[in-house]
Tab-separated table of C-alpha atoms in Angstrom:
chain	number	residue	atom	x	y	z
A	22	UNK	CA	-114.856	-70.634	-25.015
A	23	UNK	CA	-111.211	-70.352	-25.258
A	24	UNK	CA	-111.174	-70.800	-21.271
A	25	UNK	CA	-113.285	-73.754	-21.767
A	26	UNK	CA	-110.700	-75.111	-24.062
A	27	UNK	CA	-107.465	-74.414	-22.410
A	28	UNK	CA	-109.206	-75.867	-19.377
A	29	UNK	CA	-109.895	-78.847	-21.130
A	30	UNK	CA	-106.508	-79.305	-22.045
A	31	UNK	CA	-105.073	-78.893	-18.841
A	32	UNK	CA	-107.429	-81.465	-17.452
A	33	UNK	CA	-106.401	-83.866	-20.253
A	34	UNK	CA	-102.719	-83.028	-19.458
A	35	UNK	CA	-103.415	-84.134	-15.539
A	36	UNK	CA	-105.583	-87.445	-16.498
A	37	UNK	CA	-103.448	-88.559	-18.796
A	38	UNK	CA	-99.882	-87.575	-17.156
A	39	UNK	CA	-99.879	-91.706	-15.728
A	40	UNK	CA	-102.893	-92.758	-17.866
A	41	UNK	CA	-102.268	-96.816	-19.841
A	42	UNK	CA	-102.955	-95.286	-23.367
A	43	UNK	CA	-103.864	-97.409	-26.237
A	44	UNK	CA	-100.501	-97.208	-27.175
A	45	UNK	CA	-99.119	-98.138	-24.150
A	46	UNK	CA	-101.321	-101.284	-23.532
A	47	UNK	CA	-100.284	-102.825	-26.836
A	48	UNK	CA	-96.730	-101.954	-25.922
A	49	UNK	CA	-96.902	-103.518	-22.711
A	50	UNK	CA	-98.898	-106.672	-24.231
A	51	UNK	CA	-96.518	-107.231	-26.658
A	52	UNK	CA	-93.043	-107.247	-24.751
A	53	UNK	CA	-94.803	-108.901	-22.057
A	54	UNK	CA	-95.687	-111.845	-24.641
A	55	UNK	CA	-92.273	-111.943	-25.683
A	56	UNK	CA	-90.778	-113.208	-22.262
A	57	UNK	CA	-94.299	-114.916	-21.202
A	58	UNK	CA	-94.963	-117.993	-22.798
A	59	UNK	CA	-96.447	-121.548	-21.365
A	60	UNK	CA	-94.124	-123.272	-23.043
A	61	UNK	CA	-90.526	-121.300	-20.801
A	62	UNK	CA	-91.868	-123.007	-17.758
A	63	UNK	CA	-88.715	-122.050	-16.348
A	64	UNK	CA	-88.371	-118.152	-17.257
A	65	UNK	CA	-91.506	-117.727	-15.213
A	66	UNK	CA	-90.412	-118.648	-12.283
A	67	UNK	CA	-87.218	-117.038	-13.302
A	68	UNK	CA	-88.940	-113.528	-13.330
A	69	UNK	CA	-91.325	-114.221	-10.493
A	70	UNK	CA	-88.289	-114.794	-8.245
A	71	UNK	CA	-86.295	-112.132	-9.056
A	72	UNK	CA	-89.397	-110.057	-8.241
A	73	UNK	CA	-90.111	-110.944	-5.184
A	74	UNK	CA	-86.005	-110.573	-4.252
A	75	UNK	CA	-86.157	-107.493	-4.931
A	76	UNK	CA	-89.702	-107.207	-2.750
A	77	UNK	CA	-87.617	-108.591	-0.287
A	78	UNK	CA	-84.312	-106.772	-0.218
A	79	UNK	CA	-86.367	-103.360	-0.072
A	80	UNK	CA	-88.997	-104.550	2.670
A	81	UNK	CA	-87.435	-107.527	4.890
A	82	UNK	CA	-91.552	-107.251	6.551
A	83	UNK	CA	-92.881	-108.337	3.908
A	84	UNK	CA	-91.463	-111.623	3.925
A	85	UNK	CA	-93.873	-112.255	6.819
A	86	UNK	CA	-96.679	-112.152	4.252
A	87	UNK	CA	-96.060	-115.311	2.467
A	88	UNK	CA	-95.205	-117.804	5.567
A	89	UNK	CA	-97.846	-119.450	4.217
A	90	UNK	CA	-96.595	-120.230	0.821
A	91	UNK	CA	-92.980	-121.573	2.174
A	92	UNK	CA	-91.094	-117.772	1.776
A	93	UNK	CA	-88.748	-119.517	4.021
A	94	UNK	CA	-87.285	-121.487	1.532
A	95	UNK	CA	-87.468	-119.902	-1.415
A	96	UNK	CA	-86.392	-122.803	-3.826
A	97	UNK	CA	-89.508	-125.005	-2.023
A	98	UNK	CA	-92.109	-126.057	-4.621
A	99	UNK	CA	-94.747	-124.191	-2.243
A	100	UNK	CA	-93.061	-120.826	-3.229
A	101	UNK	CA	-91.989	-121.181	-6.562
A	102	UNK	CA	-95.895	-122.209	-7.491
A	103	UNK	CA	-96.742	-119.279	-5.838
A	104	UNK	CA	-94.335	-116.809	-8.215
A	105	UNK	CA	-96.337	-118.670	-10.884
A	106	UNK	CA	-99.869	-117.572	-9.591
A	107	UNK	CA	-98.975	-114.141	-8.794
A	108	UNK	CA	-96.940	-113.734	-11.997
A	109	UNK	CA	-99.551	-115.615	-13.812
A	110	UNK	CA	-102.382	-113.104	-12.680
A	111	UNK	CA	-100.470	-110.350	-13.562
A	112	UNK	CA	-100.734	-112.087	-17.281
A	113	UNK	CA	-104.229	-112.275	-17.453
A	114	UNK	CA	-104.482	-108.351	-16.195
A	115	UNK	CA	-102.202	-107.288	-19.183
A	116	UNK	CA	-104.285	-109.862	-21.573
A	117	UNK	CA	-107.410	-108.086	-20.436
A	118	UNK	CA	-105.853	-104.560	-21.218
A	119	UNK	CA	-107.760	-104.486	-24.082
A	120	UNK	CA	-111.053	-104.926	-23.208
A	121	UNK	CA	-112.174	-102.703	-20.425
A	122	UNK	CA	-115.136	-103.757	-18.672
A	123	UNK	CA	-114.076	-107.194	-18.091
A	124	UNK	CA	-110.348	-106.069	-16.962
A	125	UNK	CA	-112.633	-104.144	-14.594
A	126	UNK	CA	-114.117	-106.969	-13.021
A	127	UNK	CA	-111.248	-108.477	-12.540
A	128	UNK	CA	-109.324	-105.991	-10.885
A	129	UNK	CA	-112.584	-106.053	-8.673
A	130	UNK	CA	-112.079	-109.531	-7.843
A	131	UNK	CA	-107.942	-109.005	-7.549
A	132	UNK	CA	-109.046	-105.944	-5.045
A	133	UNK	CA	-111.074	-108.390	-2.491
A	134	UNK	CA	-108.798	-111.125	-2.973
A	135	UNK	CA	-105.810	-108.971	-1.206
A	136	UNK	CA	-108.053	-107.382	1.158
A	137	UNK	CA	-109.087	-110.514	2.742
A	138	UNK	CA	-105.420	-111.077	3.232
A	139	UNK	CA	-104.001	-109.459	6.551
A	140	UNK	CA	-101.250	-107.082	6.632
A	141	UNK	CA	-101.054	-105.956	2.871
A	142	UNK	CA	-101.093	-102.595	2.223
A	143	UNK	CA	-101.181	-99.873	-0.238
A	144	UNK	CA	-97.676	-99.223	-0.174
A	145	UNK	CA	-96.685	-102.956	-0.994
A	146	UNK	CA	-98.259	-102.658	-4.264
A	147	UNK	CA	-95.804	-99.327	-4.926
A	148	UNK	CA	-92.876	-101.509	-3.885
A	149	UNK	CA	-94.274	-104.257	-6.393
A	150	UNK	CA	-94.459	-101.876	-8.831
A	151	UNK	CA	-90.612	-101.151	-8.218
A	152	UNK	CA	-89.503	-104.536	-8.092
A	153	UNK	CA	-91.613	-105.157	-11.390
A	154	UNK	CA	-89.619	-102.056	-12.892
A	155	UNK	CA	-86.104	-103.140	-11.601
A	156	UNK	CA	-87.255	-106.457	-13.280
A	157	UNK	CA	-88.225	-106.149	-16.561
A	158	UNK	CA	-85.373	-104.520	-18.445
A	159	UNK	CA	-83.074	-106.948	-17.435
A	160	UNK	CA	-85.150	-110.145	-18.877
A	161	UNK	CA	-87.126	-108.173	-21.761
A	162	UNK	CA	-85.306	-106.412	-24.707
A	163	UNK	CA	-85.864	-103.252	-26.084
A	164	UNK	CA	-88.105	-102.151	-22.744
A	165	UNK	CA	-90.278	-99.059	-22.800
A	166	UNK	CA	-90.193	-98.163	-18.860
A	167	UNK	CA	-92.763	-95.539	-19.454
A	168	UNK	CA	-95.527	-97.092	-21.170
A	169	UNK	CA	-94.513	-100.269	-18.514
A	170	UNK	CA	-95.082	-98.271	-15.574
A	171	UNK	CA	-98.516	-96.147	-16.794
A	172	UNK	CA	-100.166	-99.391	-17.299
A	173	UNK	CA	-98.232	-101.278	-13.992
A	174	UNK	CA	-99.592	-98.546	-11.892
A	175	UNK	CA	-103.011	-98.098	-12.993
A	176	UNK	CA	-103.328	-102.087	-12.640
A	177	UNK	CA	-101.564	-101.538	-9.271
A	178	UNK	CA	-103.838	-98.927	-8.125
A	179	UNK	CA	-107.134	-100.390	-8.591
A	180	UNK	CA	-106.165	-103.792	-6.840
A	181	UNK	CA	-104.971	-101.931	-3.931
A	182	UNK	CA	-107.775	-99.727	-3.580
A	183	UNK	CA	-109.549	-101.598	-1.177
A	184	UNK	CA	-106.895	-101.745	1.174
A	185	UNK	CA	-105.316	-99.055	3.454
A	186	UNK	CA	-102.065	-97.182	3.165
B	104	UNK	CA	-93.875	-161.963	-34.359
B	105	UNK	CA	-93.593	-161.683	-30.345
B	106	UNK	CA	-91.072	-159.322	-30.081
B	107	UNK	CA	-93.245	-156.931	-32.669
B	108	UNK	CA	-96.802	-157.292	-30.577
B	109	UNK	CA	-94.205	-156.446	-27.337
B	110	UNK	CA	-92.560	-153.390	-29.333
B	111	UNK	CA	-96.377	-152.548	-30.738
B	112	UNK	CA	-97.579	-152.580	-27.026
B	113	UNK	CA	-95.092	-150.222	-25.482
B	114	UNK	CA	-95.763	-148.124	-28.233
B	115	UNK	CA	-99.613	-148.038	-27.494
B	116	UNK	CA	-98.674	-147.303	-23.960
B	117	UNK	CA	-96.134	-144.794	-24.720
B	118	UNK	CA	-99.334	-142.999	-27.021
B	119	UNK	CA	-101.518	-143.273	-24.383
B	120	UNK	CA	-99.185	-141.608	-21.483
B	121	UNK	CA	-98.078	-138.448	-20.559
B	122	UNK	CA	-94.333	-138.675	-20.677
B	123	UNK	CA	-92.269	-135.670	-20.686
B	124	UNK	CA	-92.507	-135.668	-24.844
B	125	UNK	CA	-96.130	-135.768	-24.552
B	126	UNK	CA	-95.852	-132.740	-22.367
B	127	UNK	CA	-93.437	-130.573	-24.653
B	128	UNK	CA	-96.142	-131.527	-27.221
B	129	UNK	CA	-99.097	-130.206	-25.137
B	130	UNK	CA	-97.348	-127.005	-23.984
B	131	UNK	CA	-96.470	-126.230	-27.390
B	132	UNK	CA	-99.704	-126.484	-28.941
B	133	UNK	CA	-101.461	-124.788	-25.886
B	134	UNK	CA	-99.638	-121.810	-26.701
B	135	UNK	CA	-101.583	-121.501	-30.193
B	136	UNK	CA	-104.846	-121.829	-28.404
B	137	UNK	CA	-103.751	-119.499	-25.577
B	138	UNK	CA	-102.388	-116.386	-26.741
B	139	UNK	CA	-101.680	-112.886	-25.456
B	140	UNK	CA	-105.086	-111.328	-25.799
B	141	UNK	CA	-108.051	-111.339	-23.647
B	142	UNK	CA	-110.423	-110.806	-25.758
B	143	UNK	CA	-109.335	-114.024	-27.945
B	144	UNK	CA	-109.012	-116.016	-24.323
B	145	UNK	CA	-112.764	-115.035	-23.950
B	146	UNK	CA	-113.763	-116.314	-26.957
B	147	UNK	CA	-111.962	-119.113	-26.618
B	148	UNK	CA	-113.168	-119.466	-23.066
B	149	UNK	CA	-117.104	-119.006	-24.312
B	150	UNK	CA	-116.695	-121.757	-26.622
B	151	UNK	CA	-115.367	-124.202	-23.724
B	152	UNK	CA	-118.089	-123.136	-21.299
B	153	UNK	CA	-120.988	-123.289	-23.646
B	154	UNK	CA	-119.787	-127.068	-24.564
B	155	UNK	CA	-119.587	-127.600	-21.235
B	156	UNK	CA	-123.405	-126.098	-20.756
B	157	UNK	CA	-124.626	-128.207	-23.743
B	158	UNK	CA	-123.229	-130.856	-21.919
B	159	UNK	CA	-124.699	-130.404	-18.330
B	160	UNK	CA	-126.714	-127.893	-18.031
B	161	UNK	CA	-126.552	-127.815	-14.110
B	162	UNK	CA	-122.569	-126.858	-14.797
B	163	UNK	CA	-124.668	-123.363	-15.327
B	164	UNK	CA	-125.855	-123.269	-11.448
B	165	UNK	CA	-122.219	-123.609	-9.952
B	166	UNK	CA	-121.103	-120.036	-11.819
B	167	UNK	CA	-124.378	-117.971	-10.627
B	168	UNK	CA	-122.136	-115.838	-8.489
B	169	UNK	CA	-119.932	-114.812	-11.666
B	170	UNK	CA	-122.922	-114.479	-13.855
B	171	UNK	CA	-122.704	-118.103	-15.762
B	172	UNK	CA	-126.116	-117.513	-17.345
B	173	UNK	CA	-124.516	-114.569	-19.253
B	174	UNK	CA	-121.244	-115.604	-20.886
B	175	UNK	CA	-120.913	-112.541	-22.426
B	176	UNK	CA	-120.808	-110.464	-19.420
B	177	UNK	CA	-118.064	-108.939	-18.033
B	178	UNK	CA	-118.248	-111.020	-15.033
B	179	UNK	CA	-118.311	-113.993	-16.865
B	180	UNK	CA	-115.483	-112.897	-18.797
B	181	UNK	CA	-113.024	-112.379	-15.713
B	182	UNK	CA	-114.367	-115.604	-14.076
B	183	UNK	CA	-113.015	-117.400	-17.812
B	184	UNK	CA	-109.789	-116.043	-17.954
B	185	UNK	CA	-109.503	-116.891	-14.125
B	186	UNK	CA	-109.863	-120.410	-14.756
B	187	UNK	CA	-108.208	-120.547	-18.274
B	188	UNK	CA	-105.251	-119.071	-16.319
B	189	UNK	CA	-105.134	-121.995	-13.674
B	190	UNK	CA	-105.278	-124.402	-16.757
B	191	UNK	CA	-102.627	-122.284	-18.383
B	192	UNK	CA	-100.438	-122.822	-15.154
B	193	UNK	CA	-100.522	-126.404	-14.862
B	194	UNK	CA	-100.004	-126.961	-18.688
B	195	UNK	CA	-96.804	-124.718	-18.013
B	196	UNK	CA	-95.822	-126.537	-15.255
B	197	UNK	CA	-95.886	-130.080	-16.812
B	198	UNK	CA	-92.367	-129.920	-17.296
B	199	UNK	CA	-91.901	-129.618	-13.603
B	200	UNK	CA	-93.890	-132.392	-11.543
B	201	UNK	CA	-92.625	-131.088	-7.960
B	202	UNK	CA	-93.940	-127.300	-8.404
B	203	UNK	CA	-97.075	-129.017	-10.801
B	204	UNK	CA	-97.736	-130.932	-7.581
B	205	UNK	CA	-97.847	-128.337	-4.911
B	206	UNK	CA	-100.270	-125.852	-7.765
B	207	UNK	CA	-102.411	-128.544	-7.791
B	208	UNK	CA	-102.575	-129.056	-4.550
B	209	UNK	CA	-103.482	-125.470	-4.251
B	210	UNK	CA	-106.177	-126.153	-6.773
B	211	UNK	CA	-107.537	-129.000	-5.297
B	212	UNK	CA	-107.903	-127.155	-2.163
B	213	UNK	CA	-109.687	-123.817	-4.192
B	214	UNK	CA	-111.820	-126.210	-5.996
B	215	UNK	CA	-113.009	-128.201	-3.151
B	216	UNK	CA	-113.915	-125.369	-0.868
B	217	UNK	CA	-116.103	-124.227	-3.443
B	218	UNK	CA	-117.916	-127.355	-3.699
B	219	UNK	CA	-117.212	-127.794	-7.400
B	220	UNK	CA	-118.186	-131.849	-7.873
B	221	UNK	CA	-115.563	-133.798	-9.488
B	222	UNK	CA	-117.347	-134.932	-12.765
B	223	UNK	CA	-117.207	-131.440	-13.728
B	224	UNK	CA	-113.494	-132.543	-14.291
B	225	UNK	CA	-114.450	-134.894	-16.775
B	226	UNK	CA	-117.070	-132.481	-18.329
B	227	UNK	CA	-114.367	-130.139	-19.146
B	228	UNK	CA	-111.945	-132.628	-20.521
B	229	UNK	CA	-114.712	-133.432	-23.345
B	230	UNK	CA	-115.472	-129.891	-23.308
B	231	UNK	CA	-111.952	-129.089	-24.092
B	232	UNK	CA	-111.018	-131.946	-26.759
B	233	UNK	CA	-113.385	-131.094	-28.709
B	234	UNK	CA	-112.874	-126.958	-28.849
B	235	UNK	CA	-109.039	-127.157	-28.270
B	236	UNK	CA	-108.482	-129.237	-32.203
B	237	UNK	CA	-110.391	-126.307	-33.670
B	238	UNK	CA	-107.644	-123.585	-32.298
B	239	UNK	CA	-103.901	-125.776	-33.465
B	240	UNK	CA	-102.806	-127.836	-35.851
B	241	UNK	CA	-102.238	-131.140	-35.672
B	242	UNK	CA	-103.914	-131.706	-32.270
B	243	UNK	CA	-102.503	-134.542	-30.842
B	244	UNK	CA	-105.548	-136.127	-29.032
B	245	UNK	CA	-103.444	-138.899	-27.338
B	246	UNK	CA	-100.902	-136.407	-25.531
B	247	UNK	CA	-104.117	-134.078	-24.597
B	248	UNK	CA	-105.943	-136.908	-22.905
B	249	UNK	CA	-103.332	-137.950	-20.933
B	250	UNK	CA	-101.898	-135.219	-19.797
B	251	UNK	CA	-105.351	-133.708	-18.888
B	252	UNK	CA	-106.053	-136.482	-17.124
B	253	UNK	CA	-102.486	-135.607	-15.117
B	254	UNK	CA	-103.650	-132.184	-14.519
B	255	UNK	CA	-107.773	-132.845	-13.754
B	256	UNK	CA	-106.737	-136.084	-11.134
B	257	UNK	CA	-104.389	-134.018	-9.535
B	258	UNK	CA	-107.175	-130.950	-8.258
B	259	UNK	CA	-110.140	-133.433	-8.009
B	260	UNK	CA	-111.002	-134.168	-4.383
């Protein structure tokens, strides 16, 4: 029994090492909700950018994947409405944190929608995760990293799962 | 007596359009109906979509892949907060008509690819004014209207 127990605990220990607690999802929500707001048109784009600079300066490549969207000119309407989307679907993933089965399907959805895009790969969505990480502190105050990245990397993980390393 | 049915004129225009104080106004009070938690975008969302149903029932046929019959499901559920999110873009962006323009475009494109007929357009703006008073106060119907108008004749196709 005590085995039982102690091996319980160390699988709890392993889960839960980069697990999005309860906690941590109303952490996240709430200092995301601080900087996020519909009516700061400006401080979305603000963040987007800087996220996808940071993208950039660590993986020149990846640049390649948003030709579509105007990367070239990063200023270009095309662009900066595409921060918005990605940033903005990152929104409704933390919004959802809180109710499980439909952040679920959504992350489904989120999964297919990247896979039928060529040339991303798992380890974009680590380098996103980095660039979000680099990014937050600097525009949200009193920033808990930890809780941050859990919940960041589970989201992370389950949209890239569909697509290879 | 002229110059005051001139001056009452502009005014009426000025209530009826979607100027940039209009748009303050509508960002502003979106953010009460919008906030940070899914579950309350959901509910919010159900009450949109089922107005929408009550209105046209064949709206119900054009969300069979997300489950439209069952707003309660999960599917459902993402497929709401999908679409609340575009609407929650474009209201953000209505204090900046050249990257409003090009997410529209975008829309338009997303929306017409998928076959959604344009009348659903207007079917959601009804859907909308009458759920949206019931979530802020002081709805300004005037500044809504217009600017939903902005947003909705923008993506249709």
């Amino acid at each position: 029994m005590l085995r039982f127990v102690a091996l319980l605990a160390l699988v709890g220990l392993a889960v839960c090492d980069d697990c999005c607690t309860t906690e941590d999802r109303k952490e996240v929500q709430t200092l995301w909700s601080e900087i996020w707001s519909a009516q700061f048109t400006g401080r979305r784009v603000q963040v987007a950018q800087a996220v996808f600079e940071d993208l950039f300066r660590r993986d020149p490549e990846s640049k390649n994947l948003f030709k579509r969207v105007n990367v070239d000119d990063m200023n270009s309407p095309e662009f900066h409405a595409h921060c918005i989307r990605v940033v903005n679907g990152l929104d409704t993933v933390i919004g959802l944190l809180d109710d499980p089965d439909t952040l679920k399907s959504q992350l489904e959805h989120l999964a297919q929608q990247h896979k039928e895009r060529d040339g991303i790969h798992k380890t974009h969505f680590d380098e996103m995760s980095h660039a979000f990480g680099a990014v937050m502190p600097q525009v949200s105050s009193c920033f808990n990293p930890d809780a941050w990245n859990r919940c960041f990397g589970s989201i992370a993980t389950k949209i890239a799962s569909l697509l290879e390393d | 007596m002229k110059v005051l049915i001139v001056l009452m004129a502009c005014l009426a225009y000025v209530a009826a359009d979607c100027g940039p104080l209009q748009r303050l106004k509508v960002k502003h009070q979106w953010v009460q109906v919008y906030s940070g938690h899914g579950y309350e975008r959901e509910a919010f969302g159900r009450e949109v979509f089922l107005e929408m149903y009550n209105q046209a029932p064949k709206a119900k046929d054009l969300f069979t892949r997300v489950r439209g019959e069952n707003v309660f499901s999960p599917e459902f559920g993402a497929h709401m907060v999908r679409v609340l999110g575009g609407l929650d873009m474009c209201i953000a962006l209505l204090s900046d008509d050249t990257v409003l323009n090009a997410q529209l475009a975008h829309l338009s494109t997303q929306h017409k690819d998928r076959g959604i007929p344009n009348e659903y357009f207007d079917v959601m703006k009804v859907a909308l004014m009458k759920v949206v008073p019931g979530h802020v106060s002081h709805f300004d119907f005037d500044a809504w209207s217009a600017c939903y108008d902005v947003i909705a004749n923008g993506i249709k196709h």
